[in-house]
């Protein structure tokens, strides 16, 4: 909320937010949705980290390991079983993790897009501290990390359009349209961001969480063409259209970014919305086919070489074998802004 907004408008907005949350909670408690969670084990591979080639590996939800110029970057690491402030309640992971933190190589930087529990996990951050040189976060998220025990000198804080260097890598914080908060009383007290990561050979975009907005076009103008765009596609709903994208909007964002390949993240790990677990991937696949967009959809843990994104291992429609045979999803019109 803008600090210059009048008190009466702030009170009205807060009341609207509370009403919306009550309606959302009621839907979660009462509405039945088929296939919200898988009935079979999802395929998972242990990643092969041999060699020195640039790699992308999706671990879970929005947790992605990148190897660029022989440096490892870890995005939004959540290794706990639940995306929740509680270890015994809240959204539980559908699948096994490809690798535990103890098995990870040394990490040049952990990038955190915002402070929601499915992106910032206290236990994971604390375990990663010993093998991570640098944490890169939006404004305000550094205070969470410091409370978790991370030394302030290991944290680099970026506002939108700021950058930092890690050897041959340049990390740019770019805009997103979302919100923040880890409790009832801290909404939007910290910032959120997407990131553009430039290496000697690649340019990778990571959306974090975002609704569709004109900022994708601006990022594309400044940094396009993007080689690989990691874009959130999941946990969407008509009740919160401004903070998460429908799959067709994720594809529109990919086009705005002038990206070559699209890897959908933020899906198939936790039950966070009122749609089938496979729906984000299937709807995006249908839209990508219609608009001739190249998807990167490997199984969790598969190490995909960025120089070989056209391979069959990079685009594997693994979820289709686990979908009900009777289910068909309609393609929504691609959202094209004015």
Short mmCIF file of C-alpha atoms in Angstrom, two decimals:
data_model
loop_
_atom_site.label_atom_id
_atom_site.label_comp_id
_atom_site.label_asym_id
_atom_site.label_seq_id
_atom_site.Cartn_x
_atom_site.Cartn_y
_atom_site.Cartn_z
CA UNK A 1 0.00 0.00 0.00
CA UNK A 2 1.35 3.41 -0.95
CA UNK A 3 2.38 5.33 2.18
CA UNK A 4 0.73 8.47 0.78
CA UNK A 5 -2.72 6.85 0.54
CA UNK A 6 -5.24 8.48 2.86
CA UNK A 7 -6.10 6.65 6.13
CA UNK A 8 -9.75 6.18 5.08
CA UNK A 9 -8.72 4.51 1.80
CA UNK A 10 -6.21 2.29 3.61
CA UNK A 11 -8.87 1.15 6.08
CA UNK A 12 -11.28 0.40 3.23
CA UNK A 13 -8.64 -1.57 1.35
CA UNK A 14 -7.69 -3.56 4.46
CA UNK A 15 -11.33 -4.43 5.03
CA UNK A 16 -11.65 -5.59 1.41
CA UNK A 17 -8.53 -7.74 1.81
CA UNK A 18 -9.92 -9.41 4.92
CA UNK A 19 -13.25 -10.08 3.21
CA UNK A 20 -11.44 -11.59 0.23
CA UNK A 21 -9.36 -13.87 2.46
CA UNK A 22 -12.48 -15.10 4.25
CA UNK A 23 -14.10 -15.94 0.89
CA UNK A 24 -10.94 -17.71 -0.29
CA UNK A 25 -10.66 -19.71 2.92
CA UNK A 26 -14.32 -20.73 2.67
CA UNK A 27 -13.75 -21.98 -0.87
CA UNK A 28 -10.74 -24.04 0.18
CA UNK A 29 -12.76 -25.62 2.99
CA UNK A 30 -15.95 -26.32 1.07
CA UNK A 31 -15.30 -26.57 -2.69
CA UNK A 32 -14.49 -29.98 -4.12
CA UNK A 33 -11.93 -30.00 -6.94
CA UNK A 34 -11.02 -33.18 -8.78
CA UNK A 35 -7.36 -34.20 -8.89
CA UNK A 36 -6.02 -31.42 -6.67
CA UNK A 37 -3.27 -33.84 -5.65
CA UNK A 38 -1.75 -36.75 -7.59
CA UNK A 39 -2.89 -40.31 -6.93
CA UNK A 40 0.40 -41.77 -8.22
CA UNK A 41 4.03 -40.98 -7.52
CA UNK A 42 5.43 -38.21 -9.72
CA UNK A 43 8.60 -39.06 -11.67
CA UNK A 44 11.81 -37.75 -10.11
CA UNK A 45 15.43 -38.17 -11.19
CA UNK A 46 18.64 -37.64 -9.29
CA UNK A 47 20.48 -34.91 -11.21
CA UNK A 48 23.76 -35.62 -12.96
CA UNK A 49 26.10 -32.75 -12.13
CA UNK A 50 29.14 -34.13 -13.92
CA UNK A 51 30.84 -31.98 -16.51
CA UNK A 52 30.99 -28.20 -16.75
CA UNK A 53 28.23 -27.35 -19.24
CA UNK A 54 25.54 -24.81 -18.36
CA UNK A 55 22.57 -26.63 -16.77
CA UNK A 56 19.04 -26.00 -15.51
CA UNK A 57 17.48 -28.41 -13.00
CA UNK A 58 14.00 -28.02 -11.56
CA UNK A 59 13.90 -29.43 -8.04
CA UNK A 60 10.35 -28.54 -6.97
CA UNK A 61 7.72 -25.77 -7.20
CA UNK A 62 9.90 -22.68 -7.90
CA UNK A 63 13.15 -24.21 -6.62
CA UNK A 64 15.60 -24.36 -9.53
CA UNK A 65 19.34 -25.03 -9.65
CA UNK A 66 21.31 -23.30 -12.42
CA UNK A 67 24.90 -23.90 -13.43
CA UNK A 68 26.23 -20.98 -15.47
CA UNK A 69 29.91 -20.38 -16.22
CA UNK A 70 30.67 -23.20 -13.74
CA UNK A 71 28.92 -21.33 -10.92
CA UNK A 72 25.82 -22.70 -9.19
CA UNK A 73 22.81 -20.49 -8.47
CA UNK A 74 19.83 -21.72 -6.44
CA UNK A 75 16.46 -20.01 -6.92
CA UNK A 76 13.77 -19.80 -4.19
CA UNK A 77 15.00 -22.87 -2.27
CA UNK A 78 12.25 -24.69 -0.35
CA UNK A 79 13.45 -28.12 0.79
CA UNK A 80 11.06 -28.51 3.73
CA UNK A 81 8.19 -30.96 3.33
CA UNK A 82 5.57 -28.23 3.76
CA UNK A 83 5.29 -24.70 2.38
CA UNK A 84 4.04 -23.41 5.70
CA UNK A 85 5.10 -21.73 8.95
CA UNK A 86 4.14 -25.01 10.65
CA UNK A 87 6.02 -28.30 10.28
CA UNK A 88 2.86 -30.36 10.90
CA UNK A 89 0.25 -28.48 8.83
CA UNK A 90 -0.08 -26.63 5.56
CA UNK A 91 0.57 -27.55 1.91
CA UNK A 92 2.64 -30.74 1.70
CA UNK A 93 4.92 -31.63 -1.20
CA UNK A 94 3.46 -34.12 -3.72
CA UNK A 95 6.78 -35.72 -4.63
CA UNK A 96 10.22 -36.68 -3.43
CA UNK A 97 13.07 -34.19 -3.81
CA UNK A 98 15.72 -35.05 -6.41
CA UNK A 99 18.51 -34.12 -4.00
CA UNK A 100 18.89 -32.96 -0.41
CA UNK A 101 20.74 -29.82 0.66
CA UNK A 102 23.59 -31.90 2.07
CA UNK A 103 24.25 -33.31 -1.43
CA UNK A 104 24.32 -29.95 -3.21
CA UNK A 105 27.57 -28.49 -4.54
CA UNK A 106 28.91 -25.18 -3.28
CA UNK A 107 26.45 -22.41 -4.20
CA UNK A 108 27.71 -19.07 -5.49
CA UNK A 109 24.38 -17.37 -4.81
CA UNK A 110 20.91 -18.12 -3.53
CA UNK A 111 18.32 -15.83 -5.13
CA UNK A 112 15.03 -15.26 -3.28
CA UNK A 113 12.18 -13.52 -5.10
CA UNK A 114 9.96 -12.69 -2.09
CA UNK A 115 9.10 -13.75 1.43
CA UNK A 116 6.09 -16.09 1.03
CA UNK A 117 6.54 -19.51 2.62
CA UNK A 118 6.57 -21.37 -0.70
CA UNK A 119 9.59 -19.26 -1.75
CA UNK A 120 11.42 -18.35 1.47
CA UNK A 121 11.89 -21.31 3.81
CA UNK A 122 13.70 -20.61 7.07
CA UNK A 123 15.01 -24.13 7.59
CA UNK A 124 16.34 -24.37 4.04
CA UNK A 125 18.08 -21.00 4.25
CA UNK A 126 19.73 -21.96 7.54
CA UNK A 127 20.96 -25.28 6.13
CA UNK A 128 22.24 -23.61 2.98
CA UNK A 129 24.24 -20.98 4.87
CA UNK A 130 27.36 -23.13 5.25
CA UNK A 131 27.66 -23.84 1.52
CA UNK A 132 26.42 -20.52 0.08
CA UNK A 133 28.68 -17.55 -0.60
CA UNK A 134 26.00 -14.93 -1.27
CA UNK A 135 22.27 -14.40 -0.84
CA UNK A 136 20.61 -11.98 -3.29
CA UNK A 137 17.22 -10.63 -2.20
CA UNK A 138 14.77 -7.76 -2.76
CA UNK A 139 14.56 -4.86 -0.31
CA UNK A 140 13.45 -5.88 3.17
CA UNK A 141 13.90 -9.63 2.71
CA UNK A 142 17.42 -9.25 4.10
CA UNK A 143 15.91 -8.61 7.53
CA UNK A 144 14.24 -12.03 7.45
CA UNK A 145 17.57 -13.66 6.59
CA UNK A 146 19.39 -11.81 9.35
CA UNK A 147 16.76 -13.05 11.84
CA UNK A 148 17.37 -16.57 10.50
CA UNK A 149 21.07 -16.20 11.39
CA UNK A 150 22.60 -15.25 8.02
CA UNK A 151 25.46 -12.76 8.34
CA UNK A 152 24.58 -9.37 6.90
CA UNK A 153 27.81 -9.23 4.90
CA UNK A 154 26.70 -12.33 2.93
CA UNK A 155 23.48 -10.63 1.75
CA UNK A 156 23.15 -8.36 -1.27
CA UNK A 157 19.95 -6.31 -1.43
CA UNK A 158 18.64 -5.12 -4.78
CA UNK A 159 15.85 -2.78 -5.75
CA UNK A 160 14.22 -3.08 -9.18
CA UNK A 161 16.65 -2.38 -12.03
CA UNK A 162 19.68 -2.68 -9.77
CA UNK A 163 22.38 -5.25 -10.43
CA UNK A 164 25.27 -7.07 -8.78
CA UNK A 165 28.23 -9.04 -10.16
CA UNK A 166 29.39 -12.55 -9.25
CA UNK A 167 32.53 -13.15 -11.28
CA UNK A 168 31.39 -13.48 -14.90
CA UNK A 169 27.70 -13.38 -13.89
CA UNK A 170 25.54 -10.26 -13.62
CA UNK A 171 22.32 -10.53 -11.61
CA UNK A 172 19.63 -7.93 -12.31
CA UNK A 173 16.57 -7.44 -10.07
CA UNK A 174 13.59 -6.66 -12.28
CA UNK A 175 9.93 -5.80 -11.54
CA UNK A 176 7.11 -8.21 -10.72
CA UNK A 177 3.45 -7.70 -9.77
CA UNK A 178 2.81 -9.51 -6.50
CA UNK A 179 2.64 -8.90 -2.74
CA UNK A 180 4.54 -9.99 0.37
CA UNK A 181 4.07 -10.97 3.99
CA UNK A 182 4.60 -13.92 6.31
CA UNK A 183 1.91 -13.18 8.89
CA UNK A 184 -1.29 -11.30 9.57
CA UNK A 185 0.29 -7.89 10.20
CA UNK A 186 3.21 -7.52 7.77
CA UNK A 187 1.58 -7.28 4.34
CA UNK A 188 3.84 -5.57 1.79
CA UNK A 189 6.47 -4.61 4.36
CA UNK A 190 9.11 -6.18 2.09
CA UNK A 191 9.58 -6.04 -1.66
CA UNK A 192 9.47 -8.73 -4.35
CA UNK A 193 11.28 -9.11 -7.64
CA UNK A 194 11.99 -11.11 -10.73
CA UNK A 195 15.57 -11.60 -11.92
CA UNK A 196 17.56 -11.55 -15.15
CA UNK A 197 20.78 -13.57 -14.93
CA UNK A 198 23.46 -12.88 -17.52
CA UNK A 199 26.44 -15.18 -18.04
CA UNK A 200 29.08 -15.25 -20.76
CA UNK A 201 26.78 -17.40 -22.95
CA UNK A 202 23.23 -17.23 -21.58
CA UNK A 203 20.54 -14.84 -20.48
CA UNK A 204 18.01 -16.43 -18.07
CA UNK A 205 14.87 -14.85 -16.64
CA UNK A 206 13.20 -15.97 -13.39
CA UNK A 207 9.76 -14.51 -12.75
CA UNK A 208 9.39 -15.30 -9.06
CA UNK A 209 5.64 -14.79 -8.53
CA UNK A 210 3.72 -12.27 -10.59
CA UNK A 211 0.43 -11.42 -12.13
CA UNK A 212 0.52 -10.44 -15.79
CA UNK A 213 1.55 -6.78 -16.25
CA UNK A 214 3.25 -4.48 -18.73
CA UNK A 215 6.53 -4.87 -16.89
CA UNK A 216 7.30 -8.04 -18.87
CA UNK A 217 7.42 -5.97 -22.05
CA UNK A 218 9.79 -3.48 -20.42
CA UNK A 219 12.08 -6.29 -19.25
CA UNK A 220 12.01 -7.69 -22.78
CA UNK A 221 12.94 -4.31 -24.23
CA UNK A 222 15.87 -3.94 -21.85
CA UNK A 223 17.24 -7.49 -21.84
CA UNK A 224 15.68 -9.41 -24.72
CA UNK A 225 16.14 -11.75 -26.33
CA UNK A 226 16.08 -14.06 -23.30
CA UNK A 227 17.47 -17.57 -23.84
CA UNK A 228 15.40 -19.30 -21.14
CA UNK A 229 12.45 -17.87 -19.20
CA UNK A 230 11.45 -19.57 -15.93
CA UNK A 231 7.88 -18.32 -15.53
CA UNK A 232 5.34 -19.05 -12.81
CA UNK A 233 2.42 -21.13 -14.06
CA UNK A 234 0.26 -22.39 -11.23
CA UNK A 235 -1.69 -21.50 -8.07
CA UNK A 236 -3.87 -19.15 -10.12
CA UNK A 237 -7.54 -18.35 -9.63
CA UNK A 238 -10.10 -15.79 -10.75
CA UNK A 239 -10.24 -14.54 -7.16
CA UNK A 240 -6.62 -13.39 -7.25
CA UNK A 241 -5.93 -12.45 -10.91
CA UNK A 242 -3.44 -9.68 -10.14
CA UNK A 243 -0.83 -11.80 -8.32
CA UNK A 244 -0.67 -15.07 -10.29
CA UNK A 245 -1.01 -15.67 -14.01
CA UNK A 246 -3.33 -18.01 -15.84
CA UNK A 247 -1.25 -20.37 -18.04
CA UNK A 248 -2.12 -18.46 -21.19
CA UNK A 249 -0.90 -15.26 -19.53
CA UNK A 250 2.37 -16.99 -18.65
CA UNK A 251 2.81 -17.69 -22.35
CA UNK A 252 1.97 -14.05 -23.14
CA UNK A 253 4.66 -12.96 -20.64
CA UNK A 254 7.14 -15.27 -22.38
CA UNK A 255 6.40 -13.58 -25.70
CA UNK A 256 6.72 -10.12 -24.12
CA UNK A 257 10.15 -11.10 -22.80
CA UNK A 258 11.29 -12.08 -26.29
CA UNK A 259 12.34 -15.42 -24.86
CA UNK A 260 13.39 -18.50 -26.87
CA UNK A 261 12.43 -21.23 -24.40
CA UNK A 262 9.87 -21.34 -21.60
CA UNK A 263 10.17 -23.47 -18.45
CA UNK A 264 6.99 -23.34 -16.32
CA UNK A 265 7.56 -23.33 -12.56
CA UNK A 266 5.35 -22.85 -9.48
CA UNK A 267 3.29 -25.97 -10.18
CA UNK A 268 2.95 -29.71 -9.47
CA UNK A 269 4.48 -29.64 -5.99
CA UNK A 270 2.02 -28.09 -3.51
CA UNK A 271 -1.76 -27.74 -3.33
CA UNK A 272 -2.12 -23.95 -3.40
CA UNK A 273 -5.22 -23.29 -5.53
CA UNK A 274 -8.52 -24.65 -6.78
CA UNK A 275 -7.34 -26.46 -9.90
CA UNK A 276 -6.11 -29.95 -10.74
CA UNK A 277 -2.40 -30.45 -10.07
CA UNK A 278 -1.65 -31.08 -13.76
CA UNK A 279 -3.85 -28.30 -15.18
CA UNK A 280 -1.17 -25.55 -15.34
CA UNK A 281 1.20 -27.73 -17.36
CA UNK A 282 -1.48 -29.08 -19.68
CA UNK A 283 -3.08 -25.72 -20.41
CA UNK A 284 0.32 -24.17 -21.04
CA UNK A 285 1.30 -27.05 -23.32
CA UNK A 286 -1.87 -26.54 -25.38
CA UNK A 287 -1.24 -22.80 -25.65
CA UNK A 288 2.44 -23.34 -26.51
CA UNK A 289 1.48 -25.73 -29.31
CA UNK A 290 -1.04 -23.24 -30.70
CA UNK A 291 1.48 -20.38 -30.68
CA UNK A 292 4.57 -22.47 -31.54
CA UNK A 293 6.41 -21.71 -28.31
CA UNK A 294 9.21 -24.08 -27.25
CA UNK A 295 8.59 -25.52 -23.78
CA UNK A 296 11.16 -26.96 -21.36
CA UNK A 297 9.28 -29.44 -19.15
CA UNK A 298 11.66 -32.14 -17.87
CA UNK A 299 10.82 -34.37 -14.93
CA UNK A 300 11.89 -33.09 -11.54
CA UNK A 301 15.65 -33.46 -11.12
CA UNK A 302 16.57 -33.94 -14.77
CA UNK A 303 19.71 -31.94 -15.62
CA UNK A 304 19.03 -30.18 -18.91
CA UNK A 305 21.94 -28.65 -20.78
CA UNK A 306 21.16 -25.11 -21.86
CA UNK A 307 22.95 -25.76 -25.14
CA UNK A 308 20.50 -28.64 -25.83
CA UNK A 309 17.10 -27.18 -24.96
CA UNK A 310 15.63 -28.66 -28.14
CA UNK A 311 16.23 -32.23 -26.94
CA UNK A 312 13.41 -34.65 -26.11
CA UNK A 313 14.58 -34.75 -22.48
CA UNK A 314 13.97 -31.01 -22.20
CA UNK A 315 10.37 -31.23 -23.42
CA UNK A 316 8.78 -34.27 -21.84
CA UNK A 317 5.01 -34.26 -21.26
CA UNK A 318 5.42 -36.55 -18.25
CA UNK A 319 2.22 -35.42 -16.52
CA UNK A 320 0.01 -36.73 -19.31
CA UNK A 321 0.65 -40.33 -18.27
CA UNK A 322 -0.76 -39.46 -14.83
CA UNK A 323 -3.83 -37.52 -15.99
CA UNK A 324 -7.28 -39.18 -15.95
CA UNK A 325 -7.97 -40.57 -19.42
CA UNK A 326 -11.31 -38.79 -19.54
CA UNK A 327 -9.98 -35.33 -18.75
CA UNK A 328 -9.68 -32.75 -21.50
CA UNK A 329 -8.82 -29.12 -20.96
CA UNK A 330 -10.03 -26.31 -23.15
CA UNK A 331 -7.56 -23.75 -24.47
CA UNK A 332 -8.37 -20.28 -23.19
CA UNK A 333 -7.87 -17.29 -25.52
CA UNK A 334 -4.34 -15.94 -25.27
CA UNK A 335 -4.43 -12.68 -23.34
CA UNK A 336 -2.97 -9.95 -25.54
CA UNK A 337 -2.72 -6.51 -23.90
CA UNK A 338 -3.89 -3.36 -25.63
#
